[in-house]
Amino acid sequence: MEENSAYKSCISGADLGSTGFSYTLSLISGKYKMTILYTLMCFGVVRFNEMKKYIGSISYKTLSTTLKELEADQLVHREEYPQIPPKVEYSLTERGRSLIPILDAMCDWGEQNRL
């Protein structure tokens, strides 16, 4: 019983907003961020329209906004080629690739616990 009350006092004083978990979640939370990261993990370099086709349900505006957020957080690299028609490719940065073990673990967990 004492062990349980010590646990509660520790939790009650915790500032979960300042944890590494909270920071990571702030970078990858959102309806499509994990899907975009997973796509880039699987396929490497992906063009904008390919990404749109892969995800399907995402609007062009939402895809563009989400990619810009991931780029601002230095998880995704955007390479624009000056040609007509315009060509833009996206890939994971080194920082983005450091999330691969987390994405792999999520995939493994999902496969093992799928109902």
CSV table of N, CA and C in Angstrom, one decimal:
chain,number,residue,atom,x,y,z
A,1,MET,N,0.8,-1.2,0.0
A,1,MET,CA,0.0,0.0,0.0
A,1,MET,C,0.9,1.3,0.0
A,2,GLU,N,1.9,1.3,0.8
A,2,GLU,CA,2.8,2.4,0.8
A,2,GLU,C,3.5,2.7,-0.5
A,3,GLU,N,3.8,1.6,-1.2
A,3,GLU,CA,4.5,1.7,-2.5
A,3,GLU,C,3.5,2.4,-3.5
A,4,ASN,N,2.3,2.1,-3.4
A,4,ASN,CA,1.3,2.7,-4.3
A,4,ASN,C,1.1,4.2,-4.0
A,5,SER,N,1.1,4.6,-2.7
A,5,SER,CA,1.0,6.0,-2.4
A,5,SER,C,2.2,6.8,-2.8
A,6,ALA,N,3.4,6.2,-2.7
A,6,ALA,CA,4.7,6.9,-3.2
A,6,ALA,C,4.6,7.1,-4.7
A,7,TYR,N,4.1,6.1,-5.4
A,7,TYR,CA,3.9,6.2,-6.8
A,7,TYR,C,3.0,7.4,-7.2
A,8,LYS,N,1.9,7.5,-6.4
A,8,LYS,CA,0.9,8.6,-6.7
A,8,LYS,C,1.5,10.0,-6.4
A,9,SER,N,2.3,10.1,-5.3
A,9,SER,CA,2.9,11.4,-5.0
A,9,SER,C,3.9,11.7,-6.1
A,10,CYS,N,4.6,10.8,-6.6
A,10,CYS,CA,5.6,11.0,-7.7
A,10,CYS,C,4.8,11.5,-8.9
A,11,ILE,N,3.7,10.9,-9.3
A,11,ILE,CA,2.9,11.3,-10.4
A,11,ILE,C,2.3,12.6,-10.2
A,12,SER,N,1.8,12.9,-9.1
A,12,SER,CA,1.1,14.2,-8.8
A,12,SER,C,2.1,15.4,-9.0
A,13,GLY,N,3.4,15.2,-8.7
A,13,GLY,CA,4.3,16.3,-8.9
A,13,GLY,C,5.0,16.3,-10.2
A,14,ALA,N,4.7,15.4,-11.1
A,14,ALA,CA,5.4,15.3,-12.4
A,14,ALA,C,4.9,16.4,-13.4
A,15,ASP,N,5.8,16.8,-14.2
A,15,ASP,CA,5.5,17.8,-15.2
A,15,ASP,C,5.7,17.0,-16.5
A,16,LEU,N,4.7,16.3,-17.0
A,16,LEU,CA,4.8,15.5,-18.2
A,16,LEU,C,5.0,16.3,-19.4
A,17,GLY,N,4.7,17.6,-19.4
A,17,GLY,CA,4.9,18.4,-20.6
A,17,GLY,C,6.4,18.7,-20.9
A,18,SER,N,7.3,18.4,-19.9
A,18,SER,CA,8.7,18.7,-20.1
A,18,SER,C,9.5,17.4,-20.4
A,19,THR,N,8.8,16.3,-20.6
A,19,THR,CA,9.5,15.0,-20.8
A,19,THR,C,9.9,14.8,-22.3
A,20,GLY,N,10.8,13.9,-22.5
A,20,GLY,CA,11.1,13.6,-23.9
A,20,GLY,C,10.0,13.0,-24.6
A,21,PHE,N,9.1,12.2,-23.9
A,21,PHE,CA,7.9,11.7,-24.5
A,21,PHE,C,7.0,12.8,-25.1
A,22,SER,N,6.8,13.8,-24.3
A,22,SER,CA,6.0,14.9,-24.7
A,22,SER,C,6.6,15.6,-25.9
A,23,TYR,N,7.9,15.8,-25.9
A,23,TYR,CA,8.5,16.5,-27.1
A,23,TYR,C,8.4,15.6,-28.3
A,24,THR,N,8.7,14.3,-28.2
A,24,THR,CA,8.6,13.5,-29.4
A,24,THR,C,7.1,13.5,-29.9
A,25,LEU,N,6.2,13.4,-29.0
A,25,LEU,CA,4.8,13.4,-29.4
A,25,LEU,C,4.4,14.7,-30.1
A,26,SER,N,5.0,15.8,-29.7
A,26,SER,CA,4.7,17.1,-30.3
A,26,SER,C,5.2,17.1,-31.8
A,27,LEU,N,6.2,16.4,-32.1
A,27,LEU,CA,6.7,16.3,-33.4
A,27,LEU,C,6.0,15.4,-34.3
A,28,ILE,N,5.4,14.3,-33.8
A,28,ILE,CA,4.8,13.3,-34.6
A,28,ILE,C,3.3,13.2,-34.5
A,29,SER,N,2.7,14.0,-33.6
A,29,SER,CA,1.3,13.9,-33.5
A,29,SER,C,0.6,14.6,-34.6
A,30,GLY,N,-0.6,14.2,-34.9
A,30,GLY,CA,-1.3,14.8,-36.0
A,30,GLY,C,-1.9,13.6,-36.8
A,31,LYS,N,-2.9,13.9,-37.6
A,31,LYS,CA,-3.6,12.8,-38.3
A,31,LYS,C,-2.7,12.1,-39.3
A,32,TYR,N,-1.8,12.8,-40.0
A,32,TYR,CA,-1.1,12.2,-41.1
A,32,TYR,C,0.4,12.2,-40.9
A,33,LYS,N,1.0,12.8,-39.9
A,33,LYS,CA,2.4,12.9,-39.7
A,33,LYS,C,3.1,11.5,-39.7
A,34,MET,N,2.5,10.6,-38.9
A,34,MET,CA,3.1,9.3,-38.8
A,34,MET,C,3.0,8.5,-40.1
A,35,THR,N,1.9,8.7,-40.8
A,35,THR,CA,1.7,8.1,-42.1
A,35,THR,C,2.7,8.6,-43.1
A,36,ILE,N,3.0,9.9,-43.2
A,36,ILE,CA,4.0,10.4,-44.0
A,36,ILE,C,5.4,9.9,-43.7
A,37,LEU,N,5.7,9.9,-42.4
A,37,LEU,CA,7.0,9.4,-42.0
A,37,LEU,C,7.2,7.9,-42.4
A,38,TYR,N,6.1,7.1,-42.2
A,38,TYR,CA,6.1,5.7,-42.5
A,38,TYR,C,6.3,5.5,-44.0
A,39,THR,N,5.6,6.3,-44.8
A,39,THR,CA,5.8,6.3,-46.3
A,39,THR,C,7.2,6.5,-46.7
A,40,LEU,N,7.8,7.6,-46.1
A,40,LEU,CA,9.2,7.9,-46.5
A,40,LEU,C,10.2,6.9,-45.9
A,41,MET,N,9.8,6.2,-44.8
A,41,MET,CA,10.7,5.2,-44.3
A,41,MET,C,10.7,4.0,-45.3
A,42,CYS,N,9.5,3.7,-45.8
A,42,CYS,CA,9.3,2.5,-46.7
A,42,CYS,C,9.9,2.7,-48.1
A,43,PHE,N,9.7,3.9,-48.6
A,43,PHE,CA,10.0,4.2,-50.0
A,43,PHE,C,11.1,5.1,-50.3
A,44,GLY,N,11.7,5.7,-49.2
A,44,GLY,CA,12.9,6.5,-49.4
A,44,GLY,C,12.5,7.9,-49.9
A,45,VAL,N,12.7,8.1,-51.2
A,45,VAL,CA,12.4,9.4,-51.8
A,45,VAL,C,11.0,9.3,-52.5
A,46,VAL,N,10.1,10.2,-52.2
A,46,VAL,CA,8.7,10.2,-52.7
A,46,VAL,C,8.4,11.6,-53.2
A,47,ARG,N,7.7,11.6,-54.3
A,47,ARG,CA,7.3,12.9,-54.9
A,47,ARG,C,5.9,13.2,-54.3
A,48,PHE,N,5.6,14.5,-54.3
A,48,PHE,CA,4.3,15.0,-53.7
A,48,PHE,C,3.1,14.2,-54.1
A,49,ASN,N,2.9,14.1,-55.4
A,49,ASN,CA,1.7,13.4,-55.9
A,49,ASN,C,1.7,11.9,-55.6
A,50,GLU,N,2.9,11.3,-55.6
A,50,GLU,CA,2.9,9.9,-55.1
A,50,GLU,C,2.5,9.8,-53.7
A,51,MET,N,2.9,10.7,-52.9
A,51,MET,CA,2.5,10.7,-51.4
A,51,MET,C,1.0,10.8,-51.3
A,52,LYS,N,0.4,11.7,-52.1
A,52,LYS,CA,-1.0,12.0,-52.1
A,52,LYS,C,-1.8,10.7,-52.5
A,53,LYS,N,-1.3,10.0,-53.5
A,53,LYS,CA,-1.9,8.7,-54.0
A,53,LYS,C,-1.8,7.7,-52.9
A,54,TYR,N,-0.6,7.6,-52.3
A,54,TYR,CA,-0.4,6.6,-51.2
A,54,TYR,C,-1.4,6.8,-50.1
A,55,ILE,N,-1.5,8.0,-49.6
A,55,ILE,CA,-2.3,8.3,-48.4
A,55,ILE,C,-3.8,8.3,-48.8
A,56,GLY,N,-4.1,8.8,-50.0
A,56,GLY,CA,-5.5,8.8,-50.5
A,56,GLY,C,-6.4,9.8,-49.9
A,57,SER,N,-6.7,9.7,-48.6
A,57,SER,CA,-7.8,10.5,-48.0
A,57,SER,C,-7.3,11.9,-47.6
A,58,ILE,N,-6.1,12.2,-47.8
A,58,ILE,CA,-5.6,13.5,-47.4
A,58,ILE,C,-5.8,14.5,-48.5
A,59,SER,N,-6.2,15.8,-48.2
A,59,SER,CA,-6.3,16.8,-49.2
A,59,SER,C,-4.9,17.3,-49.6
A,60,TYR,N,-4.8,18.0,-50.7
A,60,TYR,CA,-3.6,18.6,-51.2
A,60,TYR,C,-3.1,19.6,-50.2
A,61,LYS,N,-4.0,20.4,-49.7
A,61,LYS,CA,-3.6,21.5,-48.7
A,61,LYS,C,-3.1,20.9,-47.4
A,62,THR,N,-3.8,19.9,-46.9
A,62,THR,CA,-3.3,19.2,-45.6
A,62,THR,C,-2.0,18.5,-45.8
A,63,LEU,N,-1.8,17.9,-47.0
A,63,LEU,CA,-0.5,17.2,-47.2
A,63,LEU,C,0.6,18.3,-47.3
A,64,SER,N,0.3,19.4,-48.0
A,64,SER,CA,1.3,20.4,-48.1
A,64,SER,C,1.7,21.0,-46.7
A,65,THR,N,0.7,21.3,-46.0
A,65,THR,CA,0.9,21.9,-44.6
A,65,THR,C,1.6,20.9,-43.7
A,66,THR,N,1.3,19.7,-43.7
A,66,THR,CA,1.9,18.7,-42.9
A,66,THR,C,3.3,18.5,-43.3
A,67,LEU,N,3.6,18.4,-44.6
A,67,LEU,CA,5.0,18.3,-45.0
A,67,LEU,C,5.8,19.5,-44.6
A,68,LYS,N,5.3,20.7,-44.7
A,68,LYS,CA,6.0,21.9,-44.3
A,68,LYS,C,6.3,21.8,-42.8
A,69,GLU,N,5.3,21.3,-42.0
A,69,GLU,CA,5.6,21.2,-40.5
A,69,GLU,C,6.7,20.2,-40.2
A,70,LEU,N,6.7,19.1,-40.9
A,70,LEU,CA,7.7,18.1,-40.8
A,70,LEU,C,9.1,18.6,-41.2
A,71,GLU,N,9.1,19.4,-42.3
A,71,GLU,CA,10.3,20.0,-42.8
A,71,GLU,C,10.8,21.0,-41.7
A,72,ALA,N,9.9,21.8,-41.2
A,72,ALA,CA,10.3,22.8,-40.2
A,72,ALA,C,10.9,22.2,-38.9
A,73,ASP,N,10.4,21.0,-38.6
A,73,ASP,CA,10.9,20.2,-37.5
A,73,ASP,C,12.2,19.4,-37.8
A,74,GLN,N,12.6,19.5,-39.0
A,74,GLN,CA,13.9,18.9,-39.5
A,74,GLN,C,13.8,17.4,-39.5
A,75,LEU,N,12.5,16.9,-39.8
A,75,LEU,CA,12.3,15.4,-39.9
A,75,LEU,C,12.3,15.0,-41.4
A,76,VAL,N,11.9,16.0,-42.3
A,76,VAL,CA,11.7,15.7,-43.7
A,76,VAL,C,12.6,16.7,-44.5
A,77,HIS,N,13.2,16.2,-45.5
A,77,HIS,CA,13.9,17.1,-46.5
A,77,HIS,C,13.1,17.3,-47.7
A,78,ARG,N,13.0,18.5,-48.2
A,78,ARG,CA,12.3,18.8,-49.4
A,78,ARG,C,13.3,19.2,-50.5
A,79,GLU,N,13.3,18.5,-51.6
A,79,GLU,CA,14.2,18.9,-52.7
A,79,GLU,C,13.4,19.3,-53.9
A,80,GLU,N,13.6,20.6,-54.3
A,80,GLU,CA,12.8,21.1,-55.4
A,80,GLU,C,13.8,21.2,-56.6
A,81,TYR,N,13.3,20.7,-57.8
A,81,TYR,CA,14.1,20.8,-59.0
A,81,TYR,C,13.5,21.9,-59.9
A,82,PRO,N,14.3,22.8,-60.4
A,82,PRO,CA,13.8,23.9,-61.2
A,82,PRO,C,13.6,23.4,-62.7
A,83,GLN,N,12.4,22.9,-62.9
A,83,GLN,CA,12.1,22.4,-64.2
A,83,GLN,C,10.6,22.6,-64.4
A,84,ILE,N,10.2,22.4,-65.7
A,84,ILE,CA,8.8,22.4,-66.0
A,84,ILE,C,8.4,21.1,-66.6
A,85,PRO,N,7.4,20.4,-66.0
A,85,PRO,CA,6.6,20.8,-64.8
A,85,PRO,C,7.5,20.7,-63.6
A,86,PRO,N,7.1,21.4,-62.5
A,86,PRO,CA,7.9,21.4,-61.3
A,86,PRO,C,8.0,20.0,-60.7
A,87,LYS,N,9.2,19.7,-60.1
A,87,LYS,CA,9.4,18.4,-59.5
A,87,LYS,C,9.9,18.6,-58.1
A,88,VAL,N,9.2,18.0,-57.1
A,88,VAL,CA,9.5,18.1,-55.7
A,88,VAL,C,9.6,16.7,-55.1
A,89,GLU,N,10.7,16.4,-54.4
A,89,GLU,CA,10.8,15.1,-53.8
A,89,GLU,C,11.0,15.3,-52.3
A,90,TYR,N,10.5,14.4,-51.5
A,90,TYR,CA,10.6,14.4,-50.1
A,90,TYR,C,11.4,13.1,-49.6
A,91,SER,N,12.2,13.3,-48.6
A,91,SER,CA,12.9,12.2,-48.0
A,91,SER,C,13.1,12.5,-46.5
A,92,LEU,N,13.4,11.5,-45.8
A,92,LEU,CA,13.7,11.7,-44.3
A,92,LEU,C,15.1,12.3,-44.2
A,93,THR,N,15.2,13.2,-43.2
A,93,THR,CA,16.5,13.7,-42.9
A,93,THR,C,17.2,12.7,-41.9
A,94,GLU,N,18.4,12.9,-41.6
A,94,GLU,CA,19.1,12.1,-40.6
A,94,GLU,C,18.3,12.0,-39.3
A,95,ARG,N,17.8,13.2,-38.9
A,95,ARG,CA,16.9,13.3,-37.7
A,95,ARG,C,15.7,12.5,-37.9
A,96,GLY,N,15.0,12.5,-39.0
A,96,GLY,CA,13.9,11.8,-39.3
A,96,GLY,C,14.1,10.3,-39.3
A,97,ARG,N,15.3,9.9,-39.9
A,97,ARG,CA,15.7,8.5,-39.9
A,97,ARG,C,15.9,7.9,-38.5
A,98,SER,N,16.2,8.8,-37.6
A,98,SER,CA,16.4,8.3,-36.2
A,98,SER,C,15.1,7.9,-35.6
A,99,LEU,N,14.0,8.2,-36.2
A,99,LEU,CA,12.7,7.7,-35.7
A,99,LEU,C,12.3,6.3,-36.3
A,100,ILE,N,13.1,5.8,-37.2
A,100,ILE,CA,12.8,4.5,-37.8
A,100,ILE,C,12.7,3.4,-36.8
A,101,PRO,N,13.5,3.3,-35.8
A,101,PRO,CA,13.3,2.2,-34.8
A,101,PRO,C,12.0,2.3,-34.1
A,102,ILE,N,11.5,3.5,-33.8
A,102,ILE,CA,10.2,3.8,-33.2
A,102,ILE,C,9.1,3.3,-34.1
A,103,LEU,N,9.2,3.7,-35.4
A,103,LEU,CA,8.2,3.3,-36.4
A,103,LEU,C,8.2,1.8,-36.6
A,104,ASP,N,9.4,1.2,-36.6
A,104,ASP,CA,9.5,-0.3,-36.8
A,104,ASP,C,8.8,-1.0,-35.6
A,105,ALA,N,9.1,-0.5,-34.4
A,105,ALA,CA,8.5,-1.1,-33.1
A,105,ALA,C,7.0,-0.9,-33.2
A,106,MET,N,6.5,0.2,-33.7
A,106,MET,CA,5.0,0.3,-33.8
A,106,MET,C,4.4,-0.7,-34.8
A,107,CYS,N,5.1,-0.9,-35.9
A,107,CYS,CA,4.7,-1.9,-36.9
A,107,CYS,C,4.7,-3.3,-36.3
A,108,ASP,N,5.8,-3.6,-35.6
A,108,ASP,CA,5.9,-4.9,-34.9
A,108,ASP,C,4.7,-5.1,-33.9
A,109,TRP,N,4.5,-4.1,-33.1
A,109,TRP,CA,3.5,-4.2,-32.1
A,109,TRP,C,2.1,-4.4,-32.7
A,110,GLY,N,1.8,-3.6,-33.8
A,110,GLY,CA,0.6,-3.8,-34.5
A,110,GLY,C,0.4,-5.1,-35.1
A,111,GLU,N,1.4,-5.7,-35.7
A,111,GLU,CA,1.3,-7.1,-36.2
A,111,GLU,C,1.0,-8.1,-35.1
A,112,GLN,N,1.7,-7.9,-34.0
A,112,GLN,CA,1.5,-8.9,-32.9
A,112,GLN,C,0.2,-8.8,-32.2
A,113,ASN,N,-0.4,-7.6,-32.2
A,113,ASN,CA,-1.6,-7.3,-31.4
A,113,ASN,C,-2.8,-7.0,-32.2
A,114,ARG,N,-2.8,-7.2,-33.5
A,114,ARG,CA,-3.9,-7.0,-34.4
A,114,ARG,C,-5.1,-7.9,-34.0
A,115,LEU,N,-6.2,-7.3,-33.9
A,115,LEU,CA,-7.4,-8.2,-33.5
A,115,LEU,C,-8.1,-8.7,-34.7
